[in-house]
C-alpha positions as a printed NumPy array, in Angstrom:
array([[67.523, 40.103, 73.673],
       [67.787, 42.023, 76.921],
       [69.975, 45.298, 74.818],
       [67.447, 47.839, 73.485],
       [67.98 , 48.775, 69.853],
       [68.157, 52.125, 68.475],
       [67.45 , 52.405, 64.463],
       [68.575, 56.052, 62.639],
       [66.36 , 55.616, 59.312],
       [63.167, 53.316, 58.649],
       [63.581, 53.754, 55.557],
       [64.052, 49.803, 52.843],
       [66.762, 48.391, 55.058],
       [65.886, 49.906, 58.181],
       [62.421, 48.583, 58.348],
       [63.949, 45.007, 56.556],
       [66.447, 45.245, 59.615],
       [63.434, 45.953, 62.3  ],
       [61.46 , 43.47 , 60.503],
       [63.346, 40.607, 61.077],
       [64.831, 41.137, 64.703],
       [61.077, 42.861, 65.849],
       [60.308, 39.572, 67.685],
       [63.624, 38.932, 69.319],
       [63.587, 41.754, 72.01 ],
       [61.396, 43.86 , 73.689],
       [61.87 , 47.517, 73.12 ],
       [63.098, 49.082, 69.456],
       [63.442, 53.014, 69.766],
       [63.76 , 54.824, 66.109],
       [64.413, 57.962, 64.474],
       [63.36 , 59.014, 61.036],
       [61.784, 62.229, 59.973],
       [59.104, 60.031, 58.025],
       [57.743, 57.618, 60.134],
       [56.699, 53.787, 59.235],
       [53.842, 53.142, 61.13 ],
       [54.119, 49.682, 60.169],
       [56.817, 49.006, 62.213],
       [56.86 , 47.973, 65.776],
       [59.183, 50.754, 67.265],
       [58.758, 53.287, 69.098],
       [60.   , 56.615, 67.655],
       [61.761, 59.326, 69.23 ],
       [61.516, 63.066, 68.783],
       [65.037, 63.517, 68.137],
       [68.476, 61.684, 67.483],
       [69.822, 62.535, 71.04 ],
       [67.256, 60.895, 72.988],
       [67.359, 57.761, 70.969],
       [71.051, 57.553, 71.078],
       [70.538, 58.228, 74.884],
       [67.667, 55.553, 75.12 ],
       [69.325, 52.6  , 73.484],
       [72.28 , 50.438, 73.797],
       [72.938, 49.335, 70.052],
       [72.662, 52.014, 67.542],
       [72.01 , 50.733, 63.778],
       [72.541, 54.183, 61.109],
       [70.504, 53.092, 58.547],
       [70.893, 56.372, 56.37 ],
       [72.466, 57.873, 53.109],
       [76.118, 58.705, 52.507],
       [75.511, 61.984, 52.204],
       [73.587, 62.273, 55.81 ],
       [76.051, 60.893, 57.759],
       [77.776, 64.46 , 58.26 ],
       [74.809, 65.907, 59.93 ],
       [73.748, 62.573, 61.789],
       [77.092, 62.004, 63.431],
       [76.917, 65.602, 64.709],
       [73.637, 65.231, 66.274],
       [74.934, 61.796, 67.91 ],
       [77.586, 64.083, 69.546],
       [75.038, 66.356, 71.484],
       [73.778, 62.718, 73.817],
       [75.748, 60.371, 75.721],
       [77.118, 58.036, 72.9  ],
       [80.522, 57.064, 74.817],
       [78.903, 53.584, 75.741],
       [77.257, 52.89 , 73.07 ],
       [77.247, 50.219, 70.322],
       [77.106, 51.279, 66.666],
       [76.307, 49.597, 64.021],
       [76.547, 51.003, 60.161],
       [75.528, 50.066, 56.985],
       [76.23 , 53.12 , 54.56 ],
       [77.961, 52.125, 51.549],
       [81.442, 54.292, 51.134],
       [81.29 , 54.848, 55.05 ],
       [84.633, 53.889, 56.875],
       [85.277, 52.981, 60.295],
       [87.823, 56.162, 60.402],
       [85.689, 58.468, 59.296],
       [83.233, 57.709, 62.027],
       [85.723, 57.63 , 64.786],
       [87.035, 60.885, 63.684],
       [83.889, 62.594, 64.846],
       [82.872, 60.331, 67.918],
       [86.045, 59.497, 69.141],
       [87.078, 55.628, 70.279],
       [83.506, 54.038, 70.166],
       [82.581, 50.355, 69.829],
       [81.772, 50.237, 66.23 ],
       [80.831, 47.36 , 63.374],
       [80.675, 48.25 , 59.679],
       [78.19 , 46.068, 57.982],
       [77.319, 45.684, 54.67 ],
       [73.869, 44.414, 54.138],
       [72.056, 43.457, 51.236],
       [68.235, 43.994, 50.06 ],
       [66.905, 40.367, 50.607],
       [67.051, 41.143, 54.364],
       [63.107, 42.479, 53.277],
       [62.57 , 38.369, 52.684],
       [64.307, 36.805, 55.809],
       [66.922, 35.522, 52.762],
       [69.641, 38.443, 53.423],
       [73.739, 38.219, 53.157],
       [75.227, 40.243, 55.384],
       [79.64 , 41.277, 55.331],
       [80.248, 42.194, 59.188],
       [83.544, 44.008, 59.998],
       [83.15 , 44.399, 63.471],
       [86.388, 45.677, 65.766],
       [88.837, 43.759, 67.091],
       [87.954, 44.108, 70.431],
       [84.181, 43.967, 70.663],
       [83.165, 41.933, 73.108],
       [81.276, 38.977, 73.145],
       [78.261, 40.065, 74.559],
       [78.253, 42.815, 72.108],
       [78.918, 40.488, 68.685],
       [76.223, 38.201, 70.147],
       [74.057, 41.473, 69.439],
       [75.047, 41.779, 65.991],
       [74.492, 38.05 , 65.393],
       [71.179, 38.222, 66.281],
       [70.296, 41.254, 64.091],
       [71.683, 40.027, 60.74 ],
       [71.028, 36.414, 61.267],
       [67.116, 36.872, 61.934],
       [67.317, 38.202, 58.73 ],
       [69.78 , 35.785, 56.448],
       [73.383, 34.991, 56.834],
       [76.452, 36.657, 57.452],
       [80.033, 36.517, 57.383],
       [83.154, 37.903, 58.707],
       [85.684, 39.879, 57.223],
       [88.507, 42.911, 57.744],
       [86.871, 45.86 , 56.636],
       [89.793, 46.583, 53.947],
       [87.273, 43.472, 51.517],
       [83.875, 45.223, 51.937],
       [84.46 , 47.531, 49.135],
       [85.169, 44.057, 47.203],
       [82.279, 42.366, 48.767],
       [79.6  , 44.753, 48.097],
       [80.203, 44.41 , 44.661],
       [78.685, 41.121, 45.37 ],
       [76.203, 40.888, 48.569],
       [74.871, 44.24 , 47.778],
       [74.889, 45.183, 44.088],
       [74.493, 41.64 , 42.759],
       [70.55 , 41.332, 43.478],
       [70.535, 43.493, 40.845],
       [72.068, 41.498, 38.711],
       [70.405, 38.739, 39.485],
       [66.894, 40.45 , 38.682],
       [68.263, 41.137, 35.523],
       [69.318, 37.661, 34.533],
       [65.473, 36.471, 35.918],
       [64.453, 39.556, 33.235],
       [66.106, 38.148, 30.473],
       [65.008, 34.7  , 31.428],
       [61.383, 34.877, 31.52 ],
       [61.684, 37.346, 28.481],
       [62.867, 34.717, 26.915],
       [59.655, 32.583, 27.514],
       [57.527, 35.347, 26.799],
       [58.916, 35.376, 23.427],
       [58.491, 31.768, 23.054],
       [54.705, 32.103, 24.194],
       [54.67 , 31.65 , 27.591],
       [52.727, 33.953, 29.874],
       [54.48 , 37.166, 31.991],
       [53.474, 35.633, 35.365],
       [54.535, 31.689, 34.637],
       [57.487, 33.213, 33.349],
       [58.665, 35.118, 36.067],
       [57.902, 32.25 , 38.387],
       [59.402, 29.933, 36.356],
       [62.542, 32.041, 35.919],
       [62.824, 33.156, 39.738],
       [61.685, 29.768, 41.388],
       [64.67 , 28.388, 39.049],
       [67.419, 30.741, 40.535],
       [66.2  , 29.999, 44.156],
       [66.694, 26.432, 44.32 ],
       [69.802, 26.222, 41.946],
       [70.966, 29.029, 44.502],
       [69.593, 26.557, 47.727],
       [71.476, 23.53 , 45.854],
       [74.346, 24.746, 46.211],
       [74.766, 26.105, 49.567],
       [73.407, 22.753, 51.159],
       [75.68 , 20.223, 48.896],
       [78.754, 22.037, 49.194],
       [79.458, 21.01 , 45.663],
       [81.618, 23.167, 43.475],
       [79.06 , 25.678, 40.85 ],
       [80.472, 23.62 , 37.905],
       [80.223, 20.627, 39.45 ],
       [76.471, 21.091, 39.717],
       [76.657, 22.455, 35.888],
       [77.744, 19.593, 34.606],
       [75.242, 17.352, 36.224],
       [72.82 , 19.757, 34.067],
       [74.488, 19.444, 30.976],
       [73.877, 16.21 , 29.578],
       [75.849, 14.654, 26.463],
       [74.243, 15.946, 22.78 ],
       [71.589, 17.389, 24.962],
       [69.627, 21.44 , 25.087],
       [71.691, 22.781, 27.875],
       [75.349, 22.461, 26.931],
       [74.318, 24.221, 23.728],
       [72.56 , 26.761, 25.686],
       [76.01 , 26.936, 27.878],
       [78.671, 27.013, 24.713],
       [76.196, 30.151, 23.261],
       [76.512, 31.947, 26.421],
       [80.477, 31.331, 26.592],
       [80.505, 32.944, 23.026],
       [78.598, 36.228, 24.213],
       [81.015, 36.597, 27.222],
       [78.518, 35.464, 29.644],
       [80.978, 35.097, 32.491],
       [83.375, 37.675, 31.906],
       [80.567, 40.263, 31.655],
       [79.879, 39.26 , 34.62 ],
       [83.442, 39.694, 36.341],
       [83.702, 42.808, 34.731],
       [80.409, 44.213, 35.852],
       [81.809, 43.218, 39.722],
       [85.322, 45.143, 39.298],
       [83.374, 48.   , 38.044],
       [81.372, 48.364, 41.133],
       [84.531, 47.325, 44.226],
       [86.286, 50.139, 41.628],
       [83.274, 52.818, 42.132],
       [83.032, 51.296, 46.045],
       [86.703, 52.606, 46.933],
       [86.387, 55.35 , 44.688],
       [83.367, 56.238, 47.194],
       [85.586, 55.277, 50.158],
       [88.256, 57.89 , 49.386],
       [86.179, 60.946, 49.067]])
């Protein structure tokens, strides 16, 4: 990649970002007031001069530090540039109210970016050019997949790509609890558990095959799982589920608004 990238925060996804795009171009600049020396960047002294240095700038930062980023963006020469974001709650407006008419993509990443296994929602504008989508390509695809979508569905996707890791830990929890109960060690457990949610997860991405489709090739007649399957239909296994998404796309454009 002949573009140099500028990173604003090395902080989880930064450095997951930097990670998995490190060997695809030359030069990374970054700013963070806590620096990563694991990372192969090269930090700058100040937001201005990496805004100045780069061509692509990725804000990697909080919400609530956006305010005081954007207004240090505004002291450099930013008119050019390419900007990437991944704050949660973070519209393209509210951006372009500060810098004015820049090139600009709204991403919504997702914590497995840390294990090359990421899902990434890209709402990039309408007319970015080719040259600079083939940028954003290769940043979130050396790190996972991603799609594309209109801005007005991240709030409904990150209820998905970026809280549901979460949930899935939590359903490997219960899982290998489970097994510990029944006597099987904490580490077999766990490996046993997660191992299982990876390749059910890999199955069905590379047949194509519909989720219950692939649930009823588990469940034979009279057999263990379709009893396991009818008890978790009785505790509201799936609709805990869908309700646990609407909550968060209902706190995500809550976020949005303010």
């Amino acid at each position: 990649m002949s573009k140099i990238l500028g990173f604003i925060g090395t902080g989880n996804m930064g450095s997951a970002i930097i990670g998995g795009v490190a060997d695809k171009t030359d030069v990374i600049n970054a700013y963070d007031i806590k620096k990563n020396e694991n990372l192969k960047v090269h930090y700058k002294e100040s937001i201005k001069s990496l805004v100045n240095d780069s061509d692509v700038v990725v804000f990697c930062v909080k919400p609530n530090m956006f305010e005081t980023v954007l207004n240090e963006v505004k002291t450099a020469d930013y008119k050019d540039k390419l900007f990437i974001s991944i704050a949660a709650g973070i519209t393209k407006d509210f951006i372009k109210q500060r810098l004015g008419n820049v090139k600009l993509v709204r991403v919504m990443p997702n914590l497995p970016l840390c294990v090359g296994e990421g899902m990434s929602v890209v709402s990039p504008d309408e007319n970015l050019s080719d040259d600079d989508f083939a940028s954003v390509k290769l940043i979130f695809e050396s790190s996972g997949k991603m799609c594309v979508m209109s801005e007005d569905y991240i709030n409904k996707a990150i209820a998905v790509n970026g809280s549901g890791p979460a949930y899935v830990f939590m359903f490997i929890e219960a899982m290998a609890d489970a097994l510990v109960k029944n006597g099987v060690d904490r580490k077999n457990s766990y490996t046993l558990a997660a191992q299982t949610v990876l390749g059910s997860a890999k199955m069905l991405l590379e047949t194509n095959l519909h989720p219950g489709v692939l649930k009823d090739m588990v469940c034979s007649p009279a057999g263990t799982t379709i009893d396991a399957v009818i008890d978790l239909e009785k505790n509201g296994f799936r609709h805990s589920v869908m309700s646990a998404v609407q909550k968060c796309t209902e706190k995500a454009i809550e976020m949005s608004k303010k």
